[in-house]
Short mmCIF file of C-alpha atoms in Angstrom, two decimals:
data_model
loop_
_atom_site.label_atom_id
_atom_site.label_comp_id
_atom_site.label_asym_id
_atom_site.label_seq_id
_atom_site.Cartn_x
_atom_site.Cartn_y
_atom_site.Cartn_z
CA UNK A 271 28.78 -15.39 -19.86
CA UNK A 272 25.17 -14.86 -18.85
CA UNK A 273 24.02 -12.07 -16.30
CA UNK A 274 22.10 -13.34 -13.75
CA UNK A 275 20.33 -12.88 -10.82
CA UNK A 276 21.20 -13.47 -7.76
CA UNK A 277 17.46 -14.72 -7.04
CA UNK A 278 17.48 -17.57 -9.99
CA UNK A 279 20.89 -17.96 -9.33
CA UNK A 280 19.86 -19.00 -5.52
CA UNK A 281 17.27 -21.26 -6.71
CA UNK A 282 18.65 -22.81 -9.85
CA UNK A 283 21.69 -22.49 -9.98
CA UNK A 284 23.95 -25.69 -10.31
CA UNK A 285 28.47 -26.51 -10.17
CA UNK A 286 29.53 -25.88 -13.12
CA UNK A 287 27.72 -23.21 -14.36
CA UNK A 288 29.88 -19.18 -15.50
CA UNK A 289 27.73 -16.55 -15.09
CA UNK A 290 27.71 -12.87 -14.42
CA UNK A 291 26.39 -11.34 -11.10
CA UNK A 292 25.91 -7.54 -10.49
CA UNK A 293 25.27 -6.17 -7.00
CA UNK A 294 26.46 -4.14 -4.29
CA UNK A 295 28.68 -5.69 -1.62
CA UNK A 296 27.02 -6.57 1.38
CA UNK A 297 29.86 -7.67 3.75
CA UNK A 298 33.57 -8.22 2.72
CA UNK A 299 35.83 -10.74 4.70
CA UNK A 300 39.70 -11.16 4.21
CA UNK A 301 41.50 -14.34 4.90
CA UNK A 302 45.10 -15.32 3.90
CA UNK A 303 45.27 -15.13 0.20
CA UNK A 304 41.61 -15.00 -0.52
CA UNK A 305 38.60 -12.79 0.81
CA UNK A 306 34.89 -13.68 0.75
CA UNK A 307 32.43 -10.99 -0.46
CA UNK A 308 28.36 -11.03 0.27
CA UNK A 309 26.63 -9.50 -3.04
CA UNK A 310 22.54 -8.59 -3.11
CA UNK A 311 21.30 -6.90 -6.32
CA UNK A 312 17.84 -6.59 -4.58
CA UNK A 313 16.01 -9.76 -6.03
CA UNK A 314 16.45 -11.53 -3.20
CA UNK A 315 16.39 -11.35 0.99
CA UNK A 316 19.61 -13.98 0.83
CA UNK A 317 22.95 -12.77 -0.71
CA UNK A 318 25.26 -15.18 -2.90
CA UNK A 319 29.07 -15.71 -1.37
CA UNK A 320 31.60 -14.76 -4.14
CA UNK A 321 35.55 -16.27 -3.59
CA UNK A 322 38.08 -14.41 -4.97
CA UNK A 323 41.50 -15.73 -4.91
CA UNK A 324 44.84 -14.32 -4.87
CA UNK A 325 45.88 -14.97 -8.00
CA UNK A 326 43.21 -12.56 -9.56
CA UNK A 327 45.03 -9.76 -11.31
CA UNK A 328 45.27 -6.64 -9.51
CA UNK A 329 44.19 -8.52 -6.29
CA UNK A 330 45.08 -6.51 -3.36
CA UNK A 331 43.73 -3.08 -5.51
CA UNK A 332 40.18 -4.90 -6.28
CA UNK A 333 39.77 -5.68 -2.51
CA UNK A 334 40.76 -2.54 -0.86
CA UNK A 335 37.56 -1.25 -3.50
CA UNK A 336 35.29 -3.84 -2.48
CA UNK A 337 34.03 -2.34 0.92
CA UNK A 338 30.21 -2.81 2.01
CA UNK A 339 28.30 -0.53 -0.60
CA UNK A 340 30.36 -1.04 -3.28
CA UNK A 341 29.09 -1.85 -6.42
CA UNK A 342 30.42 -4.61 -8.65
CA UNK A 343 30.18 -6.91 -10.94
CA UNK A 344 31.77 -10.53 -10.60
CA UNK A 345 31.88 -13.00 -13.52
CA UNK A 346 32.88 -16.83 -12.90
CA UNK A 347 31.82 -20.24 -12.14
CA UNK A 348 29.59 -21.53 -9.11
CA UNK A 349 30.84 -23.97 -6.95
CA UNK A 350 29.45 -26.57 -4.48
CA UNK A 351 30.14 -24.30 -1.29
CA UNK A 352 32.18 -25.84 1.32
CA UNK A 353 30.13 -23.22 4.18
CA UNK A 354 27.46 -23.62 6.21
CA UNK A 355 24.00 -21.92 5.29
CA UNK A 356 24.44 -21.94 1.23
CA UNK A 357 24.37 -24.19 -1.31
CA UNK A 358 26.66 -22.69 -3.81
CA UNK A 359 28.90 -19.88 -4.51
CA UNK A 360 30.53 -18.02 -7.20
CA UNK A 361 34.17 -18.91 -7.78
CA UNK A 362 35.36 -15.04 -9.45
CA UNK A 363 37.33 -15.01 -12.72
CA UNK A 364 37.06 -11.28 -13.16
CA UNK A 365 35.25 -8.39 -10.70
CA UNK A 366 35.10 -5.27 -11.91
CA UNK A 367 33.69 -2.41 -9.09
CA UNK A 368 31.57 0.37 -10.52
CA UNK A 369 31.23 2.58 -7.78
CA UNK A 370 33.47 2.51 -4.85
CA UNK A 371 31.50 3.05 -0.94
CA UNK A 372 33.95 4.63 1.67
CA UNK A 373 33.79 2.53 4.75
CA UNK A 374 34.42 5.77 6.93
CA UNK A 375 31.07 7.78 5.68
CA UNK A 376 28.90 4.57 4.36
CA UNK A 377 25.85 4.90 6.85
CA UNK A 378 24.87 1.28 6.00
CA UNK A 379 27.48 -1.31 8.05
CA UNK A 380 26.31 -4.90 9.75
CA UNK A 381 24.62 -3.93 12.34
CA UNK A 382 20.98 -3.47 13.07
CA UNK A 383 19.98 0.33 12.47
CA UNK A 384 16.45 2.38 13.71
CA UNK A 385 13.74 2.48 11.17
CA UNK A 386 13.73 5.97 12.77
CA UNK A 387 17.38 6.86 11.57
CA UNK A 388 17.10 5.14 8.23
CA UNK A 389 14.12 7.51 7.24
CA UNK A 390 17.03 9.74 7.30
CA UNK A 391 18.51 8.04 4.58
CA UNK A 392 15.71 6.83 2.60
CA UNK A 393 17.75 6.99 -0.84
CA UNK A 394 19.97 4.38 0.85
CA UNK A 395 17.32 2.57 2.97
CA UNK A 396 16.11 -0.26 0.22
CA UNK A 397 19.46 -1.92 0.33
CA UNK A 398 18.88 -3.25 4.15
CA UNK A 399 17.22 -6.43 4.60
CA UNK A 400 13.87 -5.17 6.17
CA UNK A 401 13.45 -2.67 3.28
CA UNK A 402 14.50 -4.78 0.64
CA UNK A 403 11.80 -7.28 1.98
CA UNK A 404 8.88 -4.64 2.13
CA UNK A 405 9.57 -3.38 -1.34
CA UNK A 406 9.76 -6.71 -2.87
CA UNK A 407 6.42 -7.33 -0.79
CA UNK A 408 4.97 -4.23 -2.07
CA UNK A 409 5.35 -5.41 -5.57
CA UNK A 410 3.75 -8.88 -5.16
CA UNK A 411 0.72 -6.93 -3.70
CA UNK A 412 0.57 -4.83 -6.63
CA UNK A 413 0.75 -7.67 -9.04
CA UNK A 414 -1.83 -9.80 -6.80
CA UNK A 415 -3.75 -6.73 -7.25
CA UNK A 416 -3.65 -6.72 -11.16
CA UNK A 417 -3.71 -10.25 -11.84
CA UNK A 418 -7.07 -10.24 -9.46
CA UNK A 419 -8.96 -8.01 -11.50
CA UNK A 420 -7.41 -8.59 -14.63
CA UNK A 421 -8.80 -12.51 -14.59
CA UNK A 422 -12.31 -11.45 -13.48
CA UNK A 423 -12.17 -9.22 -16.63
CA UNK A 424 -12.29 -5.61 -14.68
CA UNK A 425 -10.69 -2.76 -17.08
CA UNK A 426 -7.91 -0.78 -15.43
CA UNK A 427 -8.83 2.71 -15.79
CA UNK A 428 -6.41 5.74 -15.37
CA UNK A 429 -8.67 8.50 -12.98
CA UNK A 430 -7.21 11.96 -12.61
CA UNK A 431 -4.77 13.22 -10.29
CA UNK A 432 -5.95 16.60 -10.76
CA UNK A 433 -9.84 16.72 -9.85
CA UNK A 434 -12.18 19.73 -8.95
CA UNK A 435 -14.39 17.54 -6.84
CA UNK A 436 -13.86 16.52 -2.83
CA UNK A 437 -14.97 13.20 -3.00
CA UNK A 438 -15.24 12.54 0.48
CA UNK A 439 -16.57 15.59 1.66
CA UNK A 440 -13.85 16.14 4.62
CA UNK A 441 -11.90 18.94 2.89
CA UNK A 442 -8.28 18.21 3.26
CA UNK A 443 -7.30 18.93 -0.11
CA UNK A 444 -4.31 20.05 -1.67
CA UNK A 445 -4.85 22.92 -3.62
CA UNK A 446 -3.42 23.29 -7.38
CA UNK A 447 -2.58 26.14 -8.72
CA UNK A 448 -0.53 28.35 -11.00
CA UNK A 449 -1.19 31.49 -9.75
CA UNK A 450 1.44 34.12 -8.46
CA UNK A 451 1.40 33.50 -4.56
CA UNK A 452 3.25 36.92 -4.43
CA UNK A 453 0.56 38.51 -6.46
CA UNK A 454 -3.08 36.67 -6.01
CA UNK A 455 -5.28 38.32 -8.40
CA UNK A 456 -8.73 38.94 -6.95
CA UNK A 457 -12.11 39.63 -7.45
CA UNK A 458 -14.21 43.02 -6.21
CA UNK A 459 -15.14 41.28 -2.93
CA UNK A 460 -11.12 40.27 -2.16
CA UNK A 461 -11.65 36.60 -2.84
CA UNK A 462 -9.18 34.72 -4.88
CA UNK A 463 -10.23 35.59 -8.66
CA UNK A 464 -10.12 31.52 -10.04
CA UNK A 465 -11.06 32.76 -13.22
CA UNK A 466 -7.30 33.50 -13.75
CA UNK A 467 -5.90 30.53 -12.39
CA UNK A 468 -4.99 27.88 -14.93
CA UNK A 469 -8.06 25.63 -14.94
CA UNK A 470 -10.29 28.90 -14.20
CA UNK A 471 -11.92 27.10 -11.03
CA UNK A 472 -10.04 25.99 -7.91
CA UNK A 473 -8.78 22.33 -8.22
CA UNK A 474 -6.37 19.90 -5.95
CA UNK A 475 -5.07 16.74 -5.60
CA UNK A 476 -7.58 13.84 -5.66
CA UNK A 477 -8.35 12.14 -2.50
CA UNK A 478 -10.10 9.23 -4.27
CA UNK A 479 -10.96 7.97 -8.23
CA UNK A 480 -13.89 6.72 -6.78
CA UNK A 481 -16.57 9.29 -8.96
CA UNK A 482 -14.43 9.16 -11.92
CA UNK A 483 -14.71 5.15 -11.69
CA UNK A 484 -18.07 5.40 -11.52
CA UNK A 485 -18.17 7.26 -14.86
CA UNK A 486 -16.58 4.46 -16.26
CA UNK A 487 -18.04 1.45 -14.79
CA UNK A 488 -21.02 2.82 -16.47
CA UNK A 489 -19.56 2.40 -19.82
CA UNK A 490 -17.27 -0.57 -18.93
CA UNK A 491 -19.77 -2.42 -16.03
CA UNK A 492 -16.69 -3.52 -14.12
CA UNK A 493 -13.37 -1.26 -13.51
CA UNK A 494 -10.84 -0.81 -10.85
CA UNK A 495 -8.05 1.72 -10.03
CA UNK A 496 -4.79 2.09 -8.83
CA UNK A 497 -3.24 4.86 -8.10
CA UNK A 498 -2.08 7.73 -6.24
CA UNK A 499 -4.30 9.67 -4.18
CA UNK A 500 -3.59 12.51 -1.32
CA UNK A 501 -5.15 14.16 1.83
CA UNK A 502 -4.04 17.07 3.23
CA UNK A 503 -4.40 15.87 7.24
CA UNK A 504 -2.18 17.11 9.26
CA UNK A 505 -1.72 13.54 11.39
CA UNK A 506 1.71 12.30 12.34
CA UNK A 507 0.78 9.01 13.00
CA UNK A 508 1.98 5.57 12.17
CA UNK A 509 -1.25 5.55 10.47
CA UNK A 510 -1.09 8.41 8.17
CA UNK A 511 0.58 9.23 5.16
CA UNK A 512 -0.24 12.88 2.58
CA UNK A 513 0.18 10.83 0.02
CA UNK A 514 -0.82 7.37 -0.75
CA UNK A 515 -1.80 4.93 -3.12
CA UNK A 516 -5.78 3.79 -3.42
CA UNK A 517 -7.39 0.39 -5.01
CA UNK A 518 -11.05 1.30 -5.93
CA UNK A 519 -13.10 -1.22 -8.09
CA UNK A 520 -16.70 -0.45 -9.29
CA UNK A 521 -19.31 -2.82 -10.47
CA UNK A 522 -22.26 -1.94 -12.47
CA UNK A 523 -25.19 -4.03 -11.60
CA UNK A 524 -23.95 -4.98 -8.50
CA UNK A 525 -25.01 -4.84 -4.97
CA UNK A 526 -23.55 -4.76 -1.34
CA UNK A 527 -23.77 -9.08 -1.04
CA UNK A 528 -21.83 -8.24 -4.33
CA UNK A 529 -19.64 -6.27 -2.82
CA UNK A 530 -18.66 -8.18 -0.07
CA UNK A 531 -17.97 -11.08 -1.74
CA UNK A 532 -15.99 -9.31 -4.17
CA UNK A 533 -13.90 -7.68 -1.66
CA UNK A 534 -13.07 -11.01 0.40
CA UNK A 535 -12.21 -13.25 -2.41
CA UNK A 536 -9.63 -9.87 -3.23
CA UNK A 537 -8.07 -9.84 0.03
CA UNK A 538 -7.60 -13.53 -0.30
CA UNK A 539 -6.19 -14.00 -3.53
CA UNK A 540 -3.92 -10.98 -2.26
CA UNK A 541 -2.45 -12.87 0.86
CA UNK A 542 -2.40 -15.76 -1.17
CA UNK A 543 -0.37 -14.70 -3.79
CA UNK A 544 1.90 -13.24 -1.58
CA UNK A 545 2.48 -15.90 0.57
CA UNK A 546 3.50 -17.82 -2.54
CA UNK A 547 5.45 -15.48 -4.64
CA UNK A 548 7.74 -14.19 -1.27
CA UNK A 549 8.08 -17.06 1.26
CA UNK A 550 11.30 -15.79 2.06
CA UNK A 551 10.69 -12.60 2.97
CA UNK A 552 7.22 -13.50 4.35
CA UNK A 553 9.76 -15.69 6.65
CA UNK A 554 11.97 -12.71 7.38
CA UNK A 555 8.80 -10.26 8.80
CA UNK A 556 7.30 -13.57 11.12
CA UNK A 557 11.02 -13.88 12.55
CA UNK A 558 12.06 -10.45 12.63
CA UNK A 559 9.28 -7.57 12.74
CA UNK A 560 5.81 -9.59 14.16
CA UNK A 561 5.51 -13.29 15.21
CA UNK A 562 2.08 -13.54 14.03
CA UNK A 563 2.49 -12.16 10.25
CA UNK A 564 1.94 -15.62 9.40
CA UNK A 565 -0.47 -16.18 11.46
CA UNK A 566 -2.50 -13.22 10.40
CA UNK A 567 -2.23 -14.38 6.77
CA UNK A 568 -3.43 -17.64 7.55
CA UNK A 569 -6.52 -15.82 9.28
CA UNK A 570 -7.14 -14.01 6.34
CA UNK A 571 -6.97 -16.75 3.93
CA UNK A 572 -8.76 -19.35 5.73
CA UNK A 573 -11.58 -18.42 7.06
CA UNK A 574 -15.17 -17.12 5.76
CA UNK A 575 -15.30 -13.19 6.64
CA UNK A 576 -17.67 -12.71 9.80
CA UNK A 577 -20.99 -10.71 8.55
CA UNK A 578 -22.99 -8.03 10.73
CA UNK A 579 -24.69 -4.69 10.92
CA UNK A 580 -23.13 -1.71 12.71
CA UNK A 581 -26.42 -1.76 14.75
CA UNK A 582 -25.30 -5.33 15.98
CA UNK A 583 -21.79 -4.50 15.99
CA UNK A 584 -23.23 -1.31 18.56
CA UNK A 585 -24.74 -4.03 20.52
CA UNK A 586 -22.13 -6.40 20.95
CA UNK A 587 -19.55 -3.26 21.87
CA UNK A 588 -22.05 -2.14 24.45
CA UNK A 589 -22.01 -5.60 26.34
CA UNK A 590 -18.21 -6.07 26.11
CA UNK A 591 -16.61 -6.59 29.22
CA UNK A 592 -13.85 -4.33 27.90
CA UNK A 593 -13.68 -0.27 29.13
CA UNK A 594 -13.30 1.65 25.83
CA UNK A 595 -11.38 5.14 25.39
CA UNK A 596 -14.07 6.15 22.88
CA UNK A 597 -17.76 6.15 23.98
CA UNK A 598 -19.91 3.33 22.33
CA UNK A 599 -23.36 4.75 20.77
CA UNK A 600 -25.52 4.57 18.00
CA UNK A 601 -24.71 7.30 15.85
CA UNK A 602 -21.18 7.53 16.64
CA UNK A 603 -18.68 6.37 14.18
CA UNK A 604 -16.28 3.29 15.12
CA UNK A 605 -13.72 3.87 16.80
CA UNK A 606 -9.86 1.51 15.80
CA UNK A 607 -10.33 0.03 19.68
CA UNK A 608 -13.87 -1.06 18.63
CA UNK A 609 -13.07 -2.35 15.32
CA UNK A 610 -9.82 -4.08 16.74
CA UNK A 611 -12.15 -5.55 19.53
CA UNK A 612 -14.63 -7.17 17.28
CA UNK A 613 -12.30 -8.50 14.68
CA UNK A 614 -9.33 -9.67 17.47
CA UNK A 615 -11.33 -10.65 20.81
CA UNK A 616 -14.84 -11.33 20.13
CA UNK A 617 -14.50 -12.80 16.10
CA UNK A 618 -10.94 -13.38 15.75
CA UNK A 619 -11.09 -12.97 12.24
CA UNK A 620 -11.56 -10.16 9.87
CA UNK A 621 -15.51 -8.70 10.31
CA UNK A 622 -17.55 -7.21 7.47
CA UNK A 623 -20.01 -4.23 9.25
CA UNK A 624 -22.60 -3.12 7.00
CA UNK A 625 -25.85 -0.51 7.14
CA UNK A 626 -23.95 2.77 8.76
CA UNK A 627 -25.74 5.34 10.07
CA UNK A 628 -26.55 8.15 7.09
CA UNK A 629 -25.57 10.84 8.99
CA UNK A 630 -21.61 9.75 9.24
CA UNK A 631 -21.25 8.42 6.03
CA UNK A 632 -20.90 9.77 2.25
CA UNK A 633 -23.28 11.67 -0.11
CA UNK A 634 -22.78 8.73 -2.60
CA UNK A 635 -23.93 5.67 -0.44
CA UNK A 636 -27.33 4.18 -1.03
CA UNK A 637 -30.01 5.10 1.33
CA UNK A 638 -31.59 1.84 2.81
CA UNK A 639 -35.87 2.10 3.15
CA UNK A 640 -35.39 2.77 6.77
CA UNK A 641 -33.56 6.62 6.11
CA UNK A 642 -31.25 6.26 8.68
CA UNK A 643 -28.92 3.87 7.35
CA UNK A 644 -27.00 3.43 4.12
CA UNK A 645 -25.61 0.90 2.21
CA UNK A 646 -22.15 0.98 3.63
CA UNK A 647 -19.28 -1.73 4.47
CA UNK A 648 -16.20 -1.73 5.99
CA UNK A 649 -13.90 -4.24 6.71
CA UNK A 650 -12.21 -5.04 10.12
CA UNK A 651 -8.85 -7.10 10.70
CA UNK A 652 -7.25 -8.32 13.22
CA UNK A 653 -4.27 -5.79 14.59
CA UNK A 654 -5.30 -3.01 12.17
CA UNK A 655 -9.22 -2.30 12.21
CA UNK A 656 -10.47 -0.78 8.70
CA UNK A 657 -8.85 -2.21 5.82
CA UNK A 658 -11.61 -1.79 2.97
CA UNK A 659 -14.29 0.81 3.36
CA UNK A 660 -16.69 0.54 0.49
CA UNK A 661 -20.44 0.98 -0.47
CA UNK A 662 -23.93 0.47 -2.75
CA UNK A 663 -23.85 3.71 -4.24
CA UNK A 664 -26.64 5.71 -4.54
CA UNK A 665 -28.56 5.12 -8.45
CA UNK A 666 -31.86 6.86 -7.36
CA UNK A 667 -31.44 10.70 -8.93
CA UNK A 668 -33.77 12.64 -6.46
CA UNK A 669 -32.14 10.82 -3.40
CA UNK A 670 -28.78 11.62 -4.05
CA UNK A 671 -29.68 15.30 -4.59
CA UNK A 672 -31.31 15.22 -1.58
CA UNK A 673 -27.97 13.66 0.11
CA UNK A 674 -25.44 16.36 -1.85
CA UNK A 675 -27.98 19.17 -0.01
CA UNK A 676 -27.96 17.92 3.36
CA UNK A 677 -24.24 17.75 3.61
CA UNK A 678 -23.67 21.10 2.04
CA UNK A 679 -22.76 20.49 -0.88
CA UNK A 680 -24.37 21.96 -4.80
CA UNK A 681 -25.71 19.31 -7.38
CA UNK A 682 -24.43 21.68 -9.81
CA UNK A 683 -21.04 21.22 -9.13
CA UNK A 684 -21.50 17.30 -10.10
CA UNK A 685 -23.40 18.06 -12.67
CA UNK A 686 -22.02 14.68 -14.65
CA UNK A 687 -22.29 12.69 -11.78
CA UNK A 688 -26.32 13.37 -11.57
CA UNK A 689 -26.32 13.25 -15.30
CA UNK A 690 -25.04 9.15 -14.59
CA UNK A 691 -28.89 8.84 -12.64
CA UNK A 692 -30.12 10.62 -15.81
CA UNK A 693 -29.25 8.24 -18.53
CA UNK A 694 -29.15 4.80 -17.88
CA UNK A 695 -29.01 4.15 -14.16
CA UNK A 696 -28.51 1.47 -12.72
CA UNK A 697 -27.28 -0.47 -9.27
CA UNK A 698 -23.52 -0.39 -8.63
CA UNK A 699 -21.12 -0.61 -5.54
CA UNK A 700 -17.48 -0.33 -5.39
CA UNK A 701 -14.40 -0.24 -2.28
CA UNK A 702 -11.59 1.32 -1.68
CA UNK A 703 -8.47 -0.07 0.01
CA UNK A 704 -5.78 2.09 1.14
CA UNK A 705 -2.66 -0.15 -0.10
CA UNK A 706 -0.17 0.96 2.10
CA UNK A 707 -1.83 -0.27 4.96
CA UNK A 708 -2.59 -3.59 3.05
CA UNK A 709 1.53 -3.85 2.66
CA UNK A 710 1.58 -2.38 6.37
CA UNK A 711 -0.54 -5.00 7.78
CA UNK A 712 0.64 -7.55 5.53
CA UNK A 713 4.50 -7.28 6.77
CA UNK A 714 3.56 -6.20 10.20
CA UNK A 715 5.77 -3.11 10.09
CA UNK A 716 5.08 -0.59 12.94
CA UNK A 717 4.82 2.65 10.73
CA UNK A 718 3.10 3.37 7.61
CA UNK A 719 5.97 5.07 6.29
CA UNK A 720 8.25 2.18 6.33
CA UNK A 721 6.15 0.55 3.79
CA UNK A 722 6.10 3.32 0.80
CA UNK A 723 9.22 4.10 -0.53
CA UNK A 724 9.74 7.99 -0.24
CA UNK A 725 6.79 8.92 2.75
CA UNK A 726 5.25 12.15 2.39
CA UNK A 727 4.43 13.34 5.84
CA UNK A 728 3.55 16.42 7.40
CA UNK A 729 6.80 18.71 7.16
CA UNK A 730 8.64 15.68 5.16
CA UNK A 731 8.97 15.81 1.84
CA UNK A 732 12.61 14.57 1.19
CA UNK A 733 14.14 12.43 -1.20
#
């Protein structure tokens, strides 16, 4: 018989045809001389309905085994289904159970459970409905993400996870080392003696690819990464996770109109693809979590991304007949209430804000003729404010010195990233889009860590 599952089976399946499922049972129910068992191997929100008769051998031993968490495997032949709500079921010739659940310590049983309490079992989490729908999510964004790039003819380039650099300049960094902690070697003036240390300089965790892509996209024109990055902020907030995964493109001989429309079509094609690959679950998140999650998708497919300056976006904030937490002034960054204000109230629809004030943005953004401003972008949506930050970078050799000075920072420590305005410069620009908050504002779930498997928080590192 063929193993199948239970997705295809769902869709395709027809009367007549033996197959092989393998799942865990969802719900058991017992009637007189037959019982009814729910089984989801993950491929799917819906379950399929297996019968299993009497007349099975070792009956009444194979159902006291097949309590909710169990996992089995049921060969046999689908059936027109006499029920209401599915089209077919799976008339068992043989079930075998794997590994048996006991119903008096399970923590999963039908009933609705806290996304608070099941971040207390997050190895057990992914089988509930919710979960299983944001991690099925998650992957279609991931593949959207690929498939976007990959057909534009971007090269997927692996950056390091272990850098020497701060490419952002803020300074939460996880440190790397392999020195002693008991016994810190040092140097004649008590600091820590690097020298020793396994790389001989201090390193950490990356917070972005970004410089590293930059390398590349000079070799390669267009690139993009995915992958893991980390900031050591201590924020417990829905908002905020220590470790999280980063999309960052970079274009050679591109600039910020580039940019933009690069970043737009992206967040389109993501949505799109989405909306096509998971209907279901899509379904599941607009009934269930957030009434508008189709709604918002719609928004973000459907309409042409509303263009302005932060200096006009300052303006427009300072007329608002709204009273803001945060003060409203040039110079100041953007607060979440401003960003959600333009994009929700006064746009309603996702805003790009461009030309940032110098002094609260990067080393590496482009300068614009006025010295104030830079080259920046960010993108606002509706219900979640930033979702793509991004930038021209900065080409021009003696500016960006001049930039790495002013925020503290020695040229010699990027030595190859000046060497990139030495030999062969040219315009390029590039984003970065935090991807658990894509998934996060995609499904509507409340909390970051709901959408990221195993959530590495401040004072959580489980599972």
């Amino acid at each position: 018989m063929l193993n199948r599952r239970i997705a295809e089976v769902l869709r395709s399946g027809e009367p007549d045809d033996s197959l092989v499922i393998q799942g865990w049972v969802r719900t058991k129910r017992e009637l007189k001389g037959f019982a009814f068992i729910e089984v989801n191997d993950g491929s799917s929100l819906a379950n399929l309905q297996a019968v299993i008769n009497q007349d099975l051998p070792d009956y009444e031993e194979i159902i006291k085994k097949l309590n909710t968490g169990a996992a089995v495997e049921v060969s046999g032949v689908l059936v027109a289904s006499q029920g209401k709500g599915q089209r077919i079921e799976l008339q068992a010739q043989a079930v075998k159970v794997y590994g048996e659940a006991d119903p008096e310590t399970y923590p999963l049983q039908k009933k609705r459970h806290s996304f608070e309490f099941l971040r207390t079992i997050g190895h057990l989490r992914s089988r509930t409905n919710s979960f299983g729908a944001v991690f099925r999510v998650r992957n279609a964004c991931s593949a959207a993400i690929h498939e976007f790039f990959q057909q534009r003819g971007f090269l997927w380039v692996h950056t390091p996870i272990i850098t020497a650099n701060d490419c952002e300049g803020a300074g939460e960094l996880f440190s790397v080392t392999g020195l002693d902690l008991k016994n810190i070697p040092r140097t004649k003036s008590e600091a820590v003696d690097y020298t020793q240390d396994f790389f001989g300089k201090p390193t950490y965790l990356t917070v972005s690819g970004q410089l590293e892509a930059e390398v590349m996209a000079m070799a390669f024109s267009n690139v993009y990464t995915f992958a893991p990055t980390f900031r050591a902020e201590n924020s417990n907030t829905s908002r905020h996770l220590a470790e999280f995964w980063m999309v960052e493109p970079e274009m050679a001989f591109c600039d910020l109109e580039g940019n933009m429309d690069l970043a737009e079509a992206f967040l389109k094609h993501v949505f799109k693809y989405v909306l096509e690959k998971c209907p279901e679950d899509m379904e599941f998140f607009n009934q269930r979590i957030d009434k508008t999650v189709l709604e918002t998708a719609d928004n973000i497919i459907n309409n042409q991304f509303e263009r302005l300056t932060y200096t006009e976006a300052v303006k427009l904030l300072e007329k608002a007949d709204v009273k803001f937490e945060y003060p409203v002034n040039w110079g100041l960054d953007l607060q979440s209430e401003h960003e959600r204000y333009l994009a929700e109230q006064l746009f309603k629809k996702p805003v790009i804000v461009t030309d940032y004030p110098a002094q609260i943005k990067a080393f590496y953004m482009r300068v614009n003729d006025d010295e104030n401003t830079v080259r920046a972008m960010d993108i606002l949506a509706p219900k979640i404010g930033e979702i793509i930050g991004g930038s021209q970078r900065e080409e021009r050799l003696e500016v960006l010195e001049r930039r790495i000075l002013a925020q503290g920072m020695q040229p010699e420590d990027l030595w190859w990233y000046m060497d990139l305005r030495r030999y062969g410069t040219v315009p390029h620009a590039g984003f970065g889009l935090g991807f658990e908050r894509l998934v996060q504002f995609m499904t509507g779930m409340a909390n970051i860590r709901d959408v990221i498997p195993f959530p590495r928080t401040p004072q959580s590192a489980e599972f």
